[in-house]
Amino acid sequence: MTSTAAVRALTRQREETRLPGRLARSAATSRGRTARTDEILEWVERRRREIPFSVDRIPFGELDGWSFEKHTGNLVHRTGRFFTVEGLRASVGDPPDAAWRQPILCQPEIGILGILGKEFDGVLHFLMQAKMEPGNPNLLQLSPTVQATRSNYTKVHRGAAVRYVDYFTDPGRGRVLSDVLQSEHGSWFYRKRNRNMIVEVSEAVPEHEDFRWLTLGQIAELLHRDLAVNMDARSVLAGLAGRYPSRARHSDTELLSWIAAERAAFPVRAERVPLAQVPGWTRGVSRVEEEHGRYFTVVAVSVRAGSREVGQWTQPLIEPCGEGVVAFVTREIEGVPHVLVSARAEGGFRDVELGPTVQCTPGNHGRLPAAGRPPFLDLVSDPDPSRVRYSALHSEEGGRFLNAVSRYLVLEADESQAPLLPPPGFRWVALGQLAELARHSHYVNVQARSLLSCLHAMFLRGGAR
Amino acid sequence: MTSTAAVRALTRQREETRLPGRLARSAATSRGRTARTDEILEWVERRRREIPFSVDRIPFGELDGWSFEKHTGNLVHRTGRFFTVEGLRASVGDPPDAAWRQPILCQPEIGILGILGKEFDGVLHFLMQAKMEPGNPNLLQLSPTVQATRSNYTKVHRGAAVRYVDYFTDPGRGRVLSDVLQSEHGSWFYRKRNRNMIVEVSEAVPEHEDFRWLTLGQIAELLHRDLAVNMDARSVLAGLAGRYPSRARHSDTELLSWIAAERAAFPVRAERVPLAQVPGWTRGVSRVEEEHGRYFTVVAVSVRAGSREVGQWTQPLIEPCGEGVVAFVTREIEGVPHVLVSARAEGGFRDVELGPTVQCTPGNHGRLPAAGRPPFLDLVSDPDPSRVRYSALHSEEGGRFLNAVSRYLVLEADESQAPLLPPPGFRWVALGQLAELARHSHYVNVQARSLLSCLHAMFLRGGAR
């Protein structure tokens, strides 16, 4: 109609159309700028040797600066920093059909989990960090370029600047490919969120021995290894979607309507209470635990580095009881890849979110009769190997969780195993729909995002063949 | 690739492509099935006369079943039903740059606001209700087909079934056009949400004298009248988007990134406290009020109906101090309609949401120097008539708010009044982007949704010319 005839356009396409193709090219490139994949693993091993860490369990009494508050029983740091372990009183449903109390981690700060991207020879690479976290069984894993709490990056507290963080805090340093506040574990954290970002730059980026530029193809290979890519990296990588088909089992409106119905029927009501007011949990010298040994324990560790510049600290960690299972059951419906999501009302969530088909610690359900066990648990517990599309062990955030290891699985199912008309609380969602929802907060939980990052990588590589 | 060759397709297009055209046709139809627009107003007037109501202010002591709790000072109903008036302790920012206490309405139930749609002679019509709410200055306004609390529609409490509610609670009775949990006033409500739904049916629908089928064109005309269309209807109608251009000032990813940054920088932290612990507010015989007469008061009313079947009740209401201003400043940028949104951290929100350019009660800011007044307030307070694209008085939810009237405005601005590079906390958002965000919870606040319903209607009518 009218035109400003400006030299530079004042508007742009709402959707970035070139990105999926660029991602597919990166996913198809398995020899990146740096090295072959096995050389990356060698580099991680070398860094592991060069900066040796030891993590030892200690009694709570040996924690430095941490103590249980007299009146509340909450586990807190004397500065008020870091996080606290408190109690949670939660209920789900209206009227509530489940209500309980449990210990919970509280960390209201919104941190940044950021991955830097850059093209080398026309291929997108991502800057990954070899980072130690005390709760990881193998300590060092591939992590995002930046993992920073808000205190870290706003420098409210003294301390060294976080390397590369300016690319994520200064708008305009690069081009944002993905940026969303995402929830973390709703069974362990009270409404914790981090800002998951991917930013592409064209300028030269300073190198550092803890960091390497990897293609999506290389990251995809590493995602198939056990305990190689940390949770924060998996969560952020869920933001790198390919170009998915425009058809689905349900229209977007139908899907959103189902989510609204689940949220209206199962509102999550939760408030913090003193840890001392959580019945059924006891505090010993070195653990806070549930009376039947279920769920998780709160423990304390001492972390010591071999190299003097890194130092030494103590902190509490949450240790789950037993290995978990996190699985998506998938089907191609008329050629369109779908996953079977579950609507999950976790106590620390603000709202129902979409989770994997199965997400549980089987040990917590072992004594239940089949009818009381989570749906599809039996299907994924003993899978037909010819149906397994993805399988690897991953651990959850090693800064807060100790040995929180789960078997992550993607299983292709048929109508007899996972019907198109699933049980209540489950829905077939096209991969493209899940990717679109993951652009927004509070739709896709952290376990589902982990699997989504693997599915994206597999889909992008398939699409590039 | 493969095909199941099923008679009925197992997948469908994710996006409904025919709907925008059908909405445009409905918007272009100003003589609907029922009547001309003035005949609709006559029908509303007739219903107003046929069921006369009187609403009288009473002292709190004359409330039936409502009282101030001894220890908390909260205003509650003896059954625990309906809602409560409690205190809120809120802060915004990390570290907080604002912290305050105030009275707040608490109503955790998620109700249904539903509008039924149906084609007559190939034109979509919507079933609107002439409904009395005691807080509306003119009592009776056009309302959604259904306004039901969860207690109403799940029949937890005795009481007549809500007319037409089954279309919204039984999936499969019709086709969902829009369905999303939306927040309401964050300055008055603690995390209140309602499910906003539009469902289209093809079957015959029973008629009732309180309901009429209207086209979008008729509703658009009524939206230009003062106090004709109630808040719930405006909120739901925001879900009826047209087909907007695919270009915008900022890409979708850039827009989402800005929202994530605002949410990370200005987290809303709030918890309920006893009303007795809100300093600066006093409780008199018939009002709870702020010491300087600002913001709002809590009052009590008695509602009596002339006709015996409707009966009589008493209830508290919130009455704002003075008329509000709610305005979108708009610009066409390279032919694409944009609105200037503000990032709003209201105490009762879960998160920052996008609000209108201006949303305030000028009386609360009258004594401030210009620098302390909300940005753009002066621009919209005394607008150049040739710039006014929309202007009408609307009231907020009359079941909870008494005489909560605001001037709703849409003003077209130029670079000197509203530059493309706006002040911090503001962003130019294409109408299509705002419509897309309104499909999800917690992005577009209730005042912005009111204006969005007007903008949709204006755009759809323009597009159909």
mmCIF file of N, CA and C in Angstrom, chain B residues 214-257:
data_model
loop_
_atom_site.group_PDB
_atom_site.id
_atom_site.type_symbol
_atom_site.label_atom_id
_atom_site.label_comp_id
_atom_site.label_asym_id
_atom_site.label_seq_id
_atom_site.Cartn_x
_atom_site.Cartn_y
_atom_site.Cartn_z
ATOM 1 N N LEU B 214 -25.236 -13.657 16.869
ATOM 2 C CA LEU B 214 -24.766 -12.432 16.217
ATOM 3 C C LEU B 214 -23.573 -12.727 15.319
ATOM 4 N N THR B 215 -23.482 -11.972 14.230
ATOM 5 C CA THR B 215 -22.289 -12.079 13.391
ATOM 6 C C THR B 215 -21.154 -11.280 14.033
ATOM 7 N N LEU B 216 -19.948 -11.521 13.530
ATOM 8 C CA LEU B 216 -18.804 -10.762 14.021
ATOM 9 C C LEU B 216 -18.951 -9.284 13.654
ATOM 10 N N GLY B 217 -19.612 -9.025 12.524
ATOM 11 C CA GLY B 217 -19.854 -7.641 12.129
ATOM 12 C C GLY B 217 -20.741 -6.925 13.134
ATOM 13 N N GLN B 218 -21.764 -7.627 13.605
ATOM 14 C CA GLN B 218 -22.649 -7.020 14.611
ATOM 15 C C GLN B 218 -21.922 -6.820 15.932
ATOM 16 N N ILE B 219 -21.137 -7.822 16.319
ATOM 17 C CA ILE B 219 -20.388 -7.693 17.570
ATOM 18 C C ILE B 219 -19.397 -6.535 17.465
ATOM 19 N N ALA B 220 -18.782 -6.392 16.275
ATOM 20 C CA ALA B 220 -17.831 -5.291 16.083
ATOM 21 C C ALA B 220 -18.524 -3.950 16.268
ATOM 22 N N GLU B 221 -19.732 -3.813 15.739
ATOM 23 C CA GLU B 221 -20.467 -2.546 15.938
ATOM 24 C C GLU B 221 -20.744 -2.303 17.410
ATOM 25 N N LEU B 222 -21.123 -3.371 18.108
ATOM 26 C CA LEU B 222 -21.448 -3.232 19.529
ATOM 27 C C LEU B 222 -20.198 -2.891 20.356
ATOM 28 N N LEU B 223 -19.031 -3.378 19.879
ATOM 29 C CA LEU B 223 -17.777 -3.066 20.585
ATOM 30 C C LEU B 223 -17.455 -1.570 20.520
ATOM 31 N N HIS B 224 -18.064 -0.866 19.546
ATOM 32 C CA HIS B 224 -17.861 0.578 19.452
ATOM 33 C C HIS B 224 -18.824 1.351 20.357
ATOM 34 N N ARG B 225 -19.792 0.656 20.954
ATOM 35 C CA ARG B 225 -20.723 1.325 21.881
ATOM 36 C C ARG B 225 -20.136 1.277 23.292
ATOM 37 N N ASP B 226 -20.493 2.253 24.089
ATOM 38 C CA ASP B 226 -20.071 2.253 25.488
ATOM 39 C C ASP B 226 -20.804 1.167 26.268
ATOM 40 N N LEU B 227 -20.045 0.426 27.069
ATOM 41 C CA LEU B 227 -20.616 -0.477 28.076
ATOM 42 C C LEU B 227 -21.607 -1.472 27.483
ATOM 43 N N ALA B 228 -21.352 -1.946 26.266
ATOM 44 C CA ALA B 228 -22.286 -2.866 25.627
ATOM 45 C C ALA B 228 -21.804 -4.314 25.694
ATOM 46 N N VAL B 229 -20.499 -4.545 25.566
ATOM 47 C CA VAL B 229 -19.950 -5.903 25.513
ATOM 48 C C VAL B 229 -19.096 -6.114 26.760
ATOM 49 N N ASN B 230 -19.374 -7.140 27.528
ATOM 50 C CA ASN B 230 -18.687 -7.263 28.815
ATOM 51 C C ASN B 230 -17.254 -7.774 28.658
ATOM 52 N N MET B 231 -16.503 -7.689 29.741
ATOM 53 C CA MET B 231 -15.076 -8.018 29.686
ATOM 54 C C MET B 231 -14.834 -9.464 29.264
ATOM 55 N N ASP B 232 -15.611 -10.377 29.809
ATOM 56 C CA ASP B 232 -15.389 -11.781 29.490
ATOM 57 C C ASP B 232 -15.565 -12.022 27.988
ATOM 58 N N ALA B 233 -16.566 -11.393 27.405
ATOM 59 C CA ALA B 233 -16.779 -11.552 25.965
ATOM 60 C C ALA B 233 -15.604 -10.969 25.182
ATOM 61 N N ARG B 234 -15.147 -9.786 25.581
ATOM 62 C CA ARG B 234 -14.022 -9.172 24.867
ATOM 63 C C ARG B 234 -12.784 -10.069 24.950
ATOM 64 N N SER B 235 -12.553 -10.626 26.145
ATOM 65 C CA SER B 235 -11.391 -11.493 26.329
ATOM 66 C C SER B 235 -11.463 -12.719 25.420
ATOM 67 N N VAL B 236 -12.624 -13.353 25.356
ATOM 68 C CA VAL B 236 -12.760 -14.562 24.540
ATOM 69 C C VAL B 236 -12.631 -14.228 23.053
ATOM 70 N N LEU B 237 -13.235 -13.107 22.637
ATOM 71 C CA LEU B 237 -13.219 -12.734 21.214
ATOM 72 C C LEU B 237 -11.811 -12.422 20.714
ATOM 73 N N ALA B 238 -10.881 -12.151 21.629
ATOM 74 C CA ALA B 238 -9.491 -11.930 21.219
ATOM 75 C C ALA B 238 -8.911 -13.175 20.555
ATOM 76 N N GLY B 239 -9.552 -14.321 20.745
ATOM 77 C CA GLY B 239 -9.087 -15.556 20.113
ATOM 78 C C GLY B 239 -9.462 -15.696 18.645
ATOM 79 N N LEU B 240 -10.248 -14.746 18.101
ATOM 80 C CA LEU B 240 -10.703 -14.844 16.711
ATOM 81 C C LEU B 240 -9.827 -13.994 15.797
ATOM 82 N N ALA B 241 -8.684 -14.512 15.408
ATOM 83 C CA ALA B 241 -7.735 -13.733 14.612
ATOM 84 C C ALA B 241 -8.005 -13.876 13.122
ATOM 85 N N GLY B 242 -7.691 -12.826 12.398
ATOM 86 C CA GLY B 242 -7.725 -12.885 10.944
ATOM 87 C C GLY B 242 -6.406 -13.406 10.393
ATOM 88 N N ARG B 243 -6.233 -13.264 9.067
ATOM 89 C CA ARG B 243 -4.964 -13.659 8.450
ATOM 90 C C ARG B 243 -4.103 -12.416 8.330
ATOM 91 N N TYR B 244 -3.074 -12.354 9.118
ATOM 92 C CA TYR B 244 -2.234 -11.158 9.177
ATOM 93 C C TYR B 244 -0.983 -11.351 8.323
ATOM 94 N N PRO B 245 -0.333 -10.249 7.937
ATOM 95 C CA PRO B 245 0.882 -10.361 7.115
ATOM 96 C C PRO B 245 1.972 -11.179 7.820
ATOM 97 N N SER B 246 2.861 -11.762 7.017
ATOM 98 C CA SER B 246 3.914 -12.616 7.584
ATOM 99 C C SER B 246 5.171 -11.821 7.936
ATOM 100 N N ARG B 247 5.118 -10.507 7.711
ATOM 101 C CA ARG B 247 6.269 -9.671 8.070
ATOM 102 C C ARG B 247 5.989 -8.888 9.345
ATOM 103 N N ALA B 248 7.041 -8.448 9.994
ATOM 104 C CA ALA B 248 6.891 -7.675 11.224
ATOM 105 C C ALA B 248 8.164 -6.894 11.470
ATOM 106 N N ARG B 249 8.056 -5.914 12.382
ATOM 107 C CA ARG B 249 9.237 -5.129 12.763
ATOM 108 C C ARG B 249 10.346 -6.036 13.307
ATOM 109 N N HIS B 250 9.959 -7.007 14.138
ATOM 110 C CA HIS B 250 10.894 -7.971 14.713
ATOM 111 C C HIS B 250 10.432 -9.372 14.344
ATOM 112 N N SER B 251 11.368 -10.271 14.137
ATOM 113 C CA SER B 251 10.983 -11.660 13.885
ATOM 114 C C SER B 251 10.362 -12.243 15.147
ATOM 115 N N ASP B 252 9.655 -13.365 14.997
ATOM 116 C CA ASP B 252 9.043 -14.014 16.162
ATOM 117 C C ASP B 252 10.100 -14.373 17.202
ATOM 118 N N THR B 253 11.241 -14.864 16.722
ATOM 119 C CA THR B 253 12.306 -15.251 17.657
ATOM 120 C C THR B 253 12.824 -14.043 18.427
ATOM 121 N N GLU B 254 12.991 -12.908 17.724
ATOM 122 C CA GLU B 254 13.439 -11.686 18.416
ATOM 123 C C GLU B 254 12.418 -11.240 19.462
ATOM 124 N N LEU B 255 11.144 -11.344 19.103
ATOM 125 C CA LEU B 255 10.093 -10.933 20.034
ATOM 126 C C LEU B 255 10.097 -11.830 21.276
ATOM 127 N N LEU B 256 10.159 -13.149 21.060
ATOM 128 C CA LEU B 256 10.182 -14.079 22.197
ATOM 129 C C LEU B 256 11.417 -13.840 23.057
ATOM 130 N N SER B 257 12.524 -13.486 22.414
ATOM 131 C CA SER B 257 13.758 -13.230 23.150
ATOM 132 C C SER B 257 13.608 -11.990 24.038
#
